[in-house]
Amino acid sequence: MKKKMTFALCFCNRGFMPGELIYGARDDMVKAVTDAGYDYIMMDKELTRYGGVETRDEGRLYAKWLKEHEGQYDGVIFSMPIFADENGAITALQDAGVPILMQAYPDEIGKMDFAHRRDAYCGKFSVTDVFCQYNVPFTVLKPHVVHPLSAKFQENLRDFAAICRVVNGMKRFNLGCIGARTTAFKTVRFDELAMQKNGINVESFDLSEVFEKVRAKSDDDAVVLAKLEHLKNYTDFSKVPASNALTLAKVSVVLDEYIEEYHLDALALRCWNEMETYLRICPCVLLSELNDRGIVASCEIDMCSAISMRAMSLASEGPAAVLDWNNNYGDDEDKIILFHCGPVAQSLMAGKGTVTEHKMFAKNDPGSGWGCNEGRIKPMPITISNCQTKDGKIVIYASEAKFTDDPIEDGYFGCGGVAEIPHLQDKCITLAKGGFKPGWEEAMREHDVPDWYIESCRKIKYMFPKAHAVAYLMAAIRLMWFKVYHPAVFYAVYFTVRGADIDYEAAVGGVRVAKQHLRDNEKIPKDERTAKDDDALVSLQLENEMLQRGCEFLPIELGRSYASKYVVEDG
């Protein structure tokens, strides 16, 4: 049974605004939350003026109340029936530790007098700005202002509940890694430390241990037989030989034992080729059943897919599936067949699946691959997502698409569906080349940014915007103007800032000595030159330029020369 979500309710106040409106907001929000099927907790309205949070002291009082109820709520709804005091708001919620939804009331035409005007539209900006300054995460949804009793706010509540499930569910969870990564698939490499830094604990198990646990199960084990019956009711097992079906049930029981003992929330399994070779089964259908049961299960030790699948499963409160972008669909450039051997949850399929023998294994070793849950994926809107561990971080890709009802020929084995993905060809280039944030390209194409610019973004590491270029140009113009019209001032400033490598003898020796020192420097062979020689060369070039323009260096004179800057005399 799913846990009923609970929201902590918090209301704002501001001294000069009509605080009486807060009382109505408290009633509105309670009705909205309970009508949506959620629970709430709310601080006693008698503890603060009008039952809202305004001052820092009231903020501390709410924060203390929140701490006392820690663990009893999944998120906080900060309601702004009027313009909020941002100081009280941040004091109240900066340590909430859960998602925070910012809701602001709309003003009503005909009720804009001082007794009814809310100004929450503006106040919401003030609050969110301060939360950004404090680096406190929060959620804002469309529209900017919305009444709690509106249908739109019911949508906001459903979206916020999904956000809470994802954020809270991804903070700490256990991910099982059952078996080592197969050498053939370097695409599923992952950084375990990066996962741990983000709250994902990885528990690793050797496949040999799994095999021994399976072999230790007797054929008449009551738990195994119950599991076999469950699997037969789950999907069509009519084609599976009895011995292979029994082995599948044993493996399923062993996986359940790992899940229970190590409190696994998700797992990735090395599904080939040892299971096929030694156990004569393909565990696809077991992963299918786990996903329908709410335990995220990915094949091929694809740990990163398991992370994305858990996030999507939490958001949708349904199963996710790991699929390959496998085949084009005729000539339609925005359609693709998404496929995998058979780990897709039964509830995502158009009809009851059929457990078959994996054709790829049967080709060279008949009888070795029983366990693919074959079928077709039903039409529906979908979110496509995956992640990678990169430089100690988890980088997420996400995009929207839909499965269509386009047919796939009967001879196509495994479980697949035709997906329509907007701008599919651009996404394919993005994913193939990597390093370019998904979503940016789509946004640029929506605004008719030319292909040459998008392609250049893939190749360069640093963008040089127009504003930056203008700033450089303005600085260059200023320098040129001083150099042309006030040369003595220019050289005095230059050598003050960049004069560490000045050649004193060349500087005070006049044009002839300066030229000779410059020629001597230029004669130093390339393979013998040092960085100091190169710096001295630049300095000598400027010294020669200055002397030939009629400016000269005066010798150092105690009492007149400055210790750290050059000054102009008679200039």
Coordinates of C-alpha atoms in Angstrom, one line a residue, residues 41-466:
I41 CA 0.2 19.4 9.1
M42 CA -0.1 23.1 10.1
M43 CA 1.1 25.2 12.9
D44 CA -1.5 26.6 15.3
K45 CA -2.7 29.9 14.0
E46 CA -2.7 31.4 17.5
L47 CA 1.1 31.2 17.7
T48 CA 1.7 34.1 15.3
R49 CA -0.1 37.2 14.1
Y50 CA -3.0 36.1 11.8
G51 CA -1.4 32.6 11.7
G52 CA 1.3 33.7 9.2
V53 CA 5.1 34.1 9.3
E54 CA 6.4 37.7 9.1
T55 CA 9.2 38.5 11.5
R56 CA 12.5 36.6 12.0
D57 CA 11.2 35.5 15.5
E58 CA 8.1 34.1 13.9
G59 CA 10.4 32.4 11.3
R60 CA 12.4 30.8 14.1
L61 CA 9.2 29.7 15.8
Y62 CA 8.0 28.0 12.6
A63 CA 11.5 26.4 11.9
K64 CA 11.4 25.0 15.5
W65 CA 7.9 23.6 14.9
L66 CA 9.1 22.1 11.6
K67 CA 12.0 20.4 13.3
E68 CA 9.8 18.9 16.0
H69 CA 7.7 17.3 13.2
E70 CA 10.7 16.1 11.1
G71 CA 9.9 12.9 9.2
Q72 CA 6.2 13.6 9.3
Y73 CA 6.0 15.6 6.0
D74 CA 7.3 15.1 2.5
G75 CA 7.4 18.7 1.4
V76 CA 6.4 22.2 2.4
I77 CA 3.9 24.5 0.7
F78 CA 4.7 28.1 1.3
S79 CA 1.5 30.0 0.6
M80 CA 1.5 33.7 -0.1
P81 CA -2.0 35.1 0.2
I82 CA -0.5 38.6 0.4
F83 CA 3.0 40.1 -0.2
A84 CA 5.4 38.1 1.9
D85 CA 8.2 39.2 4.3
E86 CA 11.2 37.5 2.8
N87 CA 13.2 37.6 6.1
G88 CA 10.6 35.6 8.0
A89 CA 10.2 33.2 5.1
I90 CA 13.9 32.3 4.7
T91 CA 14.3 32.0 8.5
A92 CA 11.4 29.6 8.6
L93 CA 12.4 27.4 5.7
Q94 CA 16.1 27.5 5.1
D95 CA 16.6 24.3 6.9
A96 CA 13.4 22.5 5.8
G97 CA 15.4 19.8 4.1
V98 CA 12.5 18.9 1.7
P99 CA 11.1 20.4 -1.5
I100 CA 9.3 23.7 -1.0
L101 CA 6.5 24.8 -3.3
M102 CA 6.0 28.6 -3.7
Q103 CA 2.3 29.4 -4.2
A104 CA 1.0 33.0 -4.5
Y105 CA -2.6 34.1 -4.7
P106 CA -3.9 36.1 -7.7
D107 CA -5.5 39.5 -7.2
E108 CA -9.1 39.8 -8.4
I109 CA -10.5 42.6 -10.6
G110 CA -12.9 44.6 -8.5
K111 CA -11.1 43.7 -5.3
M112 CA -8.0 45.9 -5.7
D113 CA -8.8 48.3 -2.8
F114 CA -6.4 48.4 0.1
A115 CA -8.5 46.1 2.2
H116 CA -8.3 43.3 -0.4
R117 CA -5.3 43.9 -2.6
R118 CA -2.8 41.1 -2.2
D119 CA 0.3 42.1 -4.2
A120 CA 1.4 38.4 -4.0
Y121 CA 2.5 38.5 -7.6
C122 CA 5.3 40.9 -6.7
G123 CA 5.9 39.4 -3.3
K124 CA 6.7 36.0 -4.8
F125 CA 9.6 37.5 -6.7
S126 CA 11.0 38.9 -3.5
V127 CA 10.8 35.6 -1.7
T128 CA 12.3 33.5 -4.5
D129 CA 15.2 36.0 -5.0
V130 CA 16.2 35.7 -1.3
F131 CA 15.9 31.9 -1.4
C132 CA 18.3 32.0 -4.4
Q133 CA 20.7 34.2 -2.5
Y134 CA 20.7 31.7 0.4
N135 CA 21.0 28.8 -2.1
V136 CA 17.9 27.2 -0.8
P137 CA 16.1 25.0 -3.5
F138 CA 12.5 25.6 -4.2
T139 CA 9.8 24.8 -6.7
V140 CA 7.8 27.2 -8.8
L141 CA 5.2 26.1 -11.3
K142 CA 2.9 27.8 -13.8
P143 CA 1.0 30.0 -13.5
H144 CA 2.9 32.5 -11.4
V145 CA -0.1 33.2 -9.3
V146 CA -2.9 30.6 -8.7
H147 CA -5.8 30.1 -6.4
P148 CA -5.6 27.0 -4.2
L149 CA -9.1 26.0 -5.1
S150 CA -8.5 26.1 -8.8
A151 CA -8.2 23.1 -11.1
K152 CA -4.7 24.4 -12.1
F153 CA -3.5 24.2 -8.5
Q154 CA -4.7 20.6 -8.4
E155 CA -2.3 20.0 -11.3
N156 CA 0.5 21.8 -9.4
L157 CA -0.1 19.6 -6.3
R158 CA 0.2 16.5 -8.4
D159 CA 3.4 17.7 -10.0
F160 CA 4.8 18.8 -6.6
A161 CA 4.0 15.5 -5.1
A162 CA 6.0 13.8 -7.9
I163 CA 8.9 16.2 -7.2
C164 CA 8.8 15.3 -3.5
R165 CA 8.8 11.6 -4.3
V166 CA 11.8 12.0 -6.6
V167 CA 13.8 14.3 -4.3
N168 CA 13.2 12.3 -1.1
G169 CA 13.5 8.9 -2.8
M170 CA 16.8 9.8 -4.5
K171 CA 18.5 11.3 -1.5
R172 CA 19.3 7.9 0.0
F173 CA 18.8 4.6 -1.7
N174 CA 20.5 1.2 -2.0
L175 CA 21.4 0.0 -5.5
G176 CA 22.4 -3.6 -6.0
C177 CA 25.1 -4.5 -8.5
I178 CA 24.7 -8.3 -9.1
G179 CA 27.7 -9.5 -11.1
A180 CA 30.5 -7.7 -12.8
R181 CA 30.2 -5.5 -15.9
T182 CA 30.6 -7.7 -19.0
T183 CA 33.8 -6.8 -20.9
A184 CA 31.9 -6.4 -24.1
F185 CA 29.9 -3.4 -22.8
K186 CA 32.1 -0.5 -21.9
T187 CA 29.0 1.8 -22.4
V188 CA 27.7 0.8 -19.0
R189 CA 30.8 1.9 -17.0
F190 CA 30.0 3.8 -13.8
D191 CA 31.8 5.7 -11.0
E192 CA 30.7 4.2 -7.7
L193 CA 32.2 7.0 -5.6
A194 CA 30.3 9.6 -7.7
M195 CA 27.1 7.7 -6.8
Q196 CA 27.9 7.6 -3.1
K197 CA 28.6 11.3 -3.1
N198 CA 25.1 11.8 -4.3
G199 CA 23.5 9.5 -1.7
I200 CA 23.4 6.3 -3.7
N201 CA 24.8 3.3 -1.9
V202 CA 26.0 0.5 -4.1
E203 CA 26.0 -3.1 -2.8
S204 CA 28.0 -5.5 -5.0
F205 CA 27.5 -9.2 -5.3
D206 CA 29.5 -11.9 -7.1
L207 CA 27.5 -13.9 -9.7
S208 CA 29.1 -17.1 -8.4
E209 CA 27.4 -16.6 -5.1
V210 CA 24.1 -16.2 -6.9
F211 CA 24.6 -19.5 -8.7
E212 CA 25.4 -21.3 -5.5
K213 CA 22.3 -20.0 -3.8
V214 CA 20.2 -21.1 -6.8
R215 CA 21.7 -24.6 -6.8
A216 CA 21.0 -24.9 -3.1
K217 CA 17.2 -24.4 -3.7
S218 CA 15.4 -27.7 -3.8
D219 CA 12.8 -28.4 -6.5
D220 CA 10.1 -28.9 -3.9
D221 CA 10.9 -25.7 -1.9
A222 CA 7.6 -24.2 -1.0
V223 CA 8.8 -20.6 -1.6
V224 CA 10.1 -21.6 -5.0
L225 CA 6.9 -23.3 -6.0
A226 CA 4.9 -20.3 -4.9
K227 CA 7.1 -18.1 -6.9
L228 CA 6.7 -20.4 -10.0
E229 CA 2.9 -20.1 -9.7
H230 CA 3.2 -16.3 -9.4
L231 CA 5.3 -16.1 -12.5
K232 CA 2.9 -18.2 -14.5
N233 CA 0.1 -15.9 -13.5
Y234 CA 2.2 -12.9 -14.3
T235 CA 2.7 -13.7 -18.0
D236 CA 2.4 -16.5 -20.4
F237 CA 4.8 -19.3 -19.4
S238 CA 3.1 -22.0 -21.6
K239 CA 6.1 -22.4 -23.9
V240 CA 8.8 -22.7 -21.2
P241 CA 10.1 -26.2 -20.4
A242 CA 9.3 -27.2 -16.8
S243 CA 13.0 -27.4 -15.8
N244 CA 13.8 -23.9 -17.1
A245 CA 10.7 -22.4 -15.5
L246 CA 11.7 -23.9 -12.2
T247 CA 15.2 -22.4 -12.5
L248 CA 13.7 -19.0 -13.3
A249 CA 11.6 -19.3 -10.1
K250 CA 14.7 -20.2 -8.1
V251 CA 16.7 -17.2 -9.4
S252 CA 13.7 -15.0 -8.7
V253 CA 13.6 -16.2 -5.0
V254 CA 17.4 -15.6 -4.7
L255 CA 17.0 -12.0 -6.0
D256 CA 14.2 -11.5 -3.5
E257 CA 16.5 -12.6 -0.7
Y258 CA 19.2 -10.1 -1.7
I259 CA 16.5 -7.4 -1.9
E260 CA 15.2 -8.2 1.6
E261 CA 18.6 -8.7 3.3
Y262 CA 20.3 -5.6 1.9
H263 CA 17.2 -3.4 1.6
L264 CA 17.7 -2.8 -2.1
D265 CA 15.5 -0.2 -3.8
A266 CA 16.9 -1.0 -7.2
L267 CA 19.3 -3.4 -8.9
A268 CA 21.3 -4.1 -12.1
L269 CA 21.9 -7.7 -13.0
R270 CA 24.6 -9.3 -15.2
C271 CA 22.2 -11.2 -17.4
W272 CA 24.4 -12.8 -19.9
N273 CA 26.1 -15.0 -20.8
E274 CA 26.8 -17.1 -17.7
M275 CA 23.1 -17.5 -16.8
E276 CA 22.4 -18.8 -20.3
T277 CA 25.5 -21.1 -20.3
Y278 CA 25.3 -22.6 -16.9
L279 CA 21.7 -22.1 -15.7
R280 CA 20.0 -22.3 -19.2
I281 CA 17.8 -19.3 -18.5
C282 CA 17.6 -15.7 -19.6
P283 CA 16.4 -13.6 -16.6
C284 CA 14.5 -10.9 -18.6
V285 CA 11.1 -11.9 -17.3
L286 CA 12.3 -11.7 -13.7
L287 CA 13.4 -8.1 -14.2
S288 CA 10.0 -7.4 -15.9
E289 CA 8.2 -8.7 -12.8
L290 CA 10.5 -6.8 -10.4
N291 CA 9.8 -3.5 -12.2
D292 CA 6.0 -4.1 -12.0
R293 CA 6.5 -4.9 -8.3
G294 CA 8.1 -1.5 -7.7
I295 CA 11.7 -2.7 -7.5
V296 CA 13.6 -1.0 -10.3
A297 CA 15.6 -3.6 -12.2
S298 CA 18.0 -3.0 -15.1
C299 CA 19.9 -5.6 -17.1
E300 CA 23.5 -5.8 -18.3
I301 CA 24.8 -4.1 -15.1
D302 CA 23.5 -0.8 -16.5
M303 CA 23.7 1.0 -13.1
C304 CA 23.2 4.4 -14.6
S305 CA 20.0 3.3 -16.3
A306 CA 18.9 2.0 -12.9
I307 CA 19.3 5.4 -11.4
S308 CA 17.3 7.1 -14.1
M309 CA 14.6 4.4 -13.9
R310 CA 14.3 4.9 -10.2
A311 CA 13.7 8.6 -10.6
M312 CA 11.1 8.1 -13.3
S313 CA 9.4 5.3 -11.3
L314 CA 9.2 7.6 -8.3
A315 CA 7.8 10.4 -10.4
S316 CA 5.1 8.4 -12.2
E317 CA 4.4 5.9 -9.4
G318 CA 4.7 3.2 -12.1
P319 CA 7.3 1.1 -13.7
A320 CA 10.1 2.3 -15.9
A321 CA 11.9 0.3 -18.6
V322 CA 15.5 0.1 -19.9
L323 CA 15.4 0.1 -23.7
D324 CA 17.8 0.5 -26.6
W325 CA 17.4 3.0 -29.4
N326 CA 17.5 0.1 -31.8
N327 CA 16.0 0.6 -35.2
N328 CA 14.8 3.2 -37.6
Y329 CA 11.1 3.0 -38.5
G330 CA 11.0 3.2 -42.3
D331 CA 11.7 6.7 -43.6
D332 CA 10.2 8.6 -40.7
E333 CA 13.1 10.5 -39.3
D334 CA 11.3 11.2 -36.0
K335 CA 10.3 7.6 -35.3
I336 CA 12.4 4.8 -33.8
I337 CA 11.9 1.3 -32.5
L338 CA 12.8 1.2 -28.8
F339 CA 13.6 -2.4 -27.9
H340 CA 15.0 -4.8 -25.3
C341 CA 15.0 -8.6 -25.1
G342 CA 12.2 -8.8 -22.5
P343 CA 12.7 -6.9 -19.2
V344 CA 9.8 -4.5 -19.9
A345 CA 7.1 -4.5 -17.1
Q346 CA 4.0 -6.3 -18.1
S347 CA 1.9 -3.2 -17.3
L348 CA 3.7 -1.2 -20.0
M349 CA 2.8 -3.8 -22.7
A350 CA -0.2 -3.7 -25.0
G351 CA -1.2 -7.3 -24.1
K352 CA 0.0 -10.2 -22.0
G353 CA 3.6 -11.1 -22.8
T354 CA 4.9 -14.5 -23.8
V355 CA 8.0 -16.0 -22.3
T356 CA 10.2 -17.4 -25.1
E357 CA 13.8 -18.5 -25.7
H358 CA 16.2 -15.7 -26.5
K359 CA 16.8 -16.1 -30.2
M360 CA 20.4 -14.7 -30.1
F361 CA 21.5 -17.5 -27.6
A362 CA 19.3 -20.2 -29.2
K363 CA 21.1 -19.6 -32.5
N364 CA 24.4 -21.2 -31.3
D365 CA 23.2 -23.0 -28.1
P366 CA 19.6 -24.2 -28.4
G367 CA 17.8 -24.4 -25.1
S368 CA 20.0 -21.9 -23.3
G369 CA 17.9 -18.7 -23.3
W370 CA 14.5 -19.3 -21.8
G371 CA 13.1 -16.2 -20.1
C372 CA 12.5 -13.4 -22.6
N373 CA 9.1 -11.7 -22.0
E374 CA 8.2 -10.9 -25.6
G375 CA 5.5 -8.4 -26.6
R376 CA 4.8 -4.9 -27.8
I377 CA 4.7 -1.7 -25.8
K378 CA 1.4 0.1 -25.6
P379 CA 0.8 3.7 -27.0
M380 CA 1.4 6.4 -24.3
P381 CA 3.3 9.6 -23.6
I382 CA 6.7 8.9 -22.2
T383 CA 9.8 10.5 -20.7
I384 CA 13.1 9.3 -22.0
S385 CA 16.0 9.7 -19.6
N386 CA 19.4 8.3 -18.7
C387 CA 22.5 9.5 -16.9
Q388 CA 26.2 9.1 -16.7
T389 CA 28.7 9.5 -13.9
K390 CA 31.2 12.1 -15.1
D391 CA 34.0 13.9 -13.2
G392 CA 32.4 12.9 -9.8
K393 CA 28.9 14.1 -10.8
I394 CA 25.8 12.4 -12.1
V395 CA 24.8 14.1 -15.4
I396 CA 21.1 13.5 -16.4
Y397 CA 19.6 13.5 -19.9
A398 CA 15.8 13.8 -20.2
S399 CA 13.4 14.4 -23.1
E400 CA 9.7 13.9 -23.9
A401 CA 8.3 11.6 -26.5
K402 CA 5.4 9.1 -27.1
F403 CA 4.9 5.5 -28.0
T404 CA 2.6 5.2 -31.1
D405 CA 0.3 2.4 -32.2
D406 CA 2.4 1.8 -35.3
P407 CA 2.8 -1.9 -36.0
I408 CA 6.0 -3.9 -35.7
E409 CA 6.2 -7.1 -37.8
D410 CA 5.6 -10.4 -36.0
G411 CA 9.1 -11.7 -36.7
Y412 CA 10.7 -8.9 -34.6
F413 CA 11.7 -10.7 -31.4
G414 CA 11.9 -9.2 -27.9
C415 CA 9.8 -6.4 -26.5
G416 CA 9.6 -3.2 -28.5
G417 CA 7.5 -0.2 -29.5
V418 CA 7.6 2.6 -32.0
A419 CA 8.4 5.9 -30.4
E420 CA 7.9 9.3 -31.9
I421 CA 10.6 11.6 -30.7
P422 CA 10.6 15.3 -31.8
H423 CA 13.9 16.4 -33.4
L424 CA 15.1 12.8 -33.2
Q425 CA 18.0 13.2 -35.7
D426 CA 19.3 16.2 -33.7
K427 CA 19.1 14.2 -30.5
C428 CA 20.9 11.3 -32.1
I429 CA 23.8 13.6 -33.0
T430 CA 23.7 15.0 -29.5
L431 CA 23.9 11.6 -27.9
A432 CA 26.5 10.3 -30.3
K433 CA 28.9 13.2 -29.8
G434 CA 28.2 13.8 -26.1
G435 CA 29.4 16.8 -24.1
F436 CA 26.7 19.1 -25.3
K437 CA 23.9 19.6 -22.9
P438 CA 20.6 18.0 -24.1
G439 CA 17.8 20.5 -24.3
W440 CA 20.1 23.4 -25.3
E441 CA 20.1 22.3 -28.9
E442 CA 16.3 21.9 -29.0
A443 CA 15.9 25.4 -27.6
M444 CA 18.2 26.9 -30.2
R445 CA 16.4 25.2 -33.0
E446 CA 13.1 26.4 -31.8
H447 CA 14.5 29.9 -32.2
D448 CA 15.9 29.3 -35.7
V449 CA 19.5 29.3 -34.7
P450 CA 21.5 28.1 -37.8
D451 CA 23.2 24.7 -37.9
W452 CA 26.7 26.2 -38.2
Y453 CA 26.3 27.9 -34.9
I454 CA 25.0 24.8 -33.2
E455 CA 27.8 22.7 -34.6
S456 CA 30.4 25.3 -33.4
C457 CA 28.9 25.0 -29.9
R458 CA 29.9 21.3 -29.9
K459 CA 33.5 22.0 -30.7
I460 CA 34.4 24.9 -28.5
K461 CA 34.8 24.9 -24.7
Y462 CA 34.5 28.7 -24.2
M463 CA 31.9 31.0 -25.6
F464 CA 33.0 34.5 -26.4
P465 CA 29.8 36.6 -26.3
K466 CA 29.3 39.9 -28.0

